[in-house]
Amino acid sequence: MPAYVIADVKVTDTATYENYKALSPNAVASNGGRFLSRGGETAVMEGTWQPNRVVILEFPDMAAARAFYDSPEYREARAARAGAADFNMIIVDGV
């Protein structure tokens, strides 16, 4: 069953965040994932959530999504974004 990584990102330092954006695609692909959304326009339909930059990744399963997050490639990307963004991230099983 696929699994999805969903992140709501508030970028606070655009220049530093660009380094993260350059590193993260390799981390995603190396773990069998793909981008479904990467900061596109959002529209609030219900509730009070005011998302910032929304990123959605798809992985083959929960294990692959967790492996992505814990991978050396993504650890490097996370280190590159230190101080550049506030992140809220979850992994959720698909159907």
mmCIF file of C-alpha atoms in Angstrom, residues 17-51:
data_model
loop_
_atom_site.group_PDB
_atom_site.id
_atom_site.type_symbol
_atom_site.label_atom_id
_atom_site.label_comp_id
_atom_site.label_asym_id
_atom_site.label_seq_id
_atom_site.Cartn_x
_atom_site.Cartn_y
_atom_site.Cartn_z
ATOM 1 C CA TYR A 17 16.089 26.821 1.523
ATOM 2 C CA GLU A 18 17.190 26.651 -2.125
ATOM 3 C CA ASN A 19 20.074 24.398 -1.014
ATOM 4 C CA TYR A 20 17.561 22.038 0.600
ATOM 5 C CA LYS A 21 15.408 22.060 -2.547
ATOM 6 C CA ALA A 22 18.433 21.058 -4.613
ATOM 7 C CA LEU A 23 19.317 18.126 -2.325
ATOM 8 C CA SER A 24 15.889 16.680 -1.516
ATOM 9 C CA PRO A 25 14.923 15.237 -4.960
ATOM 10 C CA ASN A 26 17.821 12.774 -4.843
ATOM 11 C CA ALA A 27 16.788 11.644 -1.361
ATOM 12 C CA VAL A 28 13.207 11.122 -2.543
ATOM 13 C CA ALA A 29 14.143 9.227 -5.721
ATOM 14 C CA SER A 30 16.792 7.108 -3.977
ATOM 15 C CA ASN A 31 14.067 5.682 -1.759
ATOM 16 C CA GLY A 32 11.502 4.974 -4.470
ATOM 17 C CA GLY A 33 9.496 8.155 -3.968
ATOM 18 C CA ARG A 34 8.145 10.854 -6.204
ATOM 19 C CA PHE A 35 6.825 14.366 -5.767
ATOM 20 C CA LEU A 36 3.068 14.792 -6.177
ATOM 21 C CA SER A 37 3.046 18.430 -5.086
ATOM 22 C CA ARG A 38 5.903 20.775 -4.360
ATOM 23 C CA GLY A 39 4.653 24.131 -3.204
ATOM 24 C CA GLY A 40 1.799 24.729 -5.621
ATOM 25 C CA GLU A 41 -1.180 26.971 -5.029
ATOM 26 C CA THR A 42 -3.513 25.945 -2.209
ATOM 27 C CA ALA A 43 -7.159 26.765 -1.563
ATOM 28 C CA VAL A 44 -8.741 26.359 1.879
ATOM 29 C CA MET A 45 -12.115 24.659 1.445
ATOM 30 C CA GLU A 46 -13.050 24.069 5.103
ATOM 31 C CA GLY A 47 -11.631 24.885 8.493
ATOM 32 C CA THR A 48 -9.038 27.368 9.604
ATOM 33 C CA TRP A 49 -5.814 25.766 8.367
ATOM 34 C CA GLN A 50 -3.743 28.338 6.472
ATOM 35 C CA PRO A 51 -1.061 26.196 4.840
#
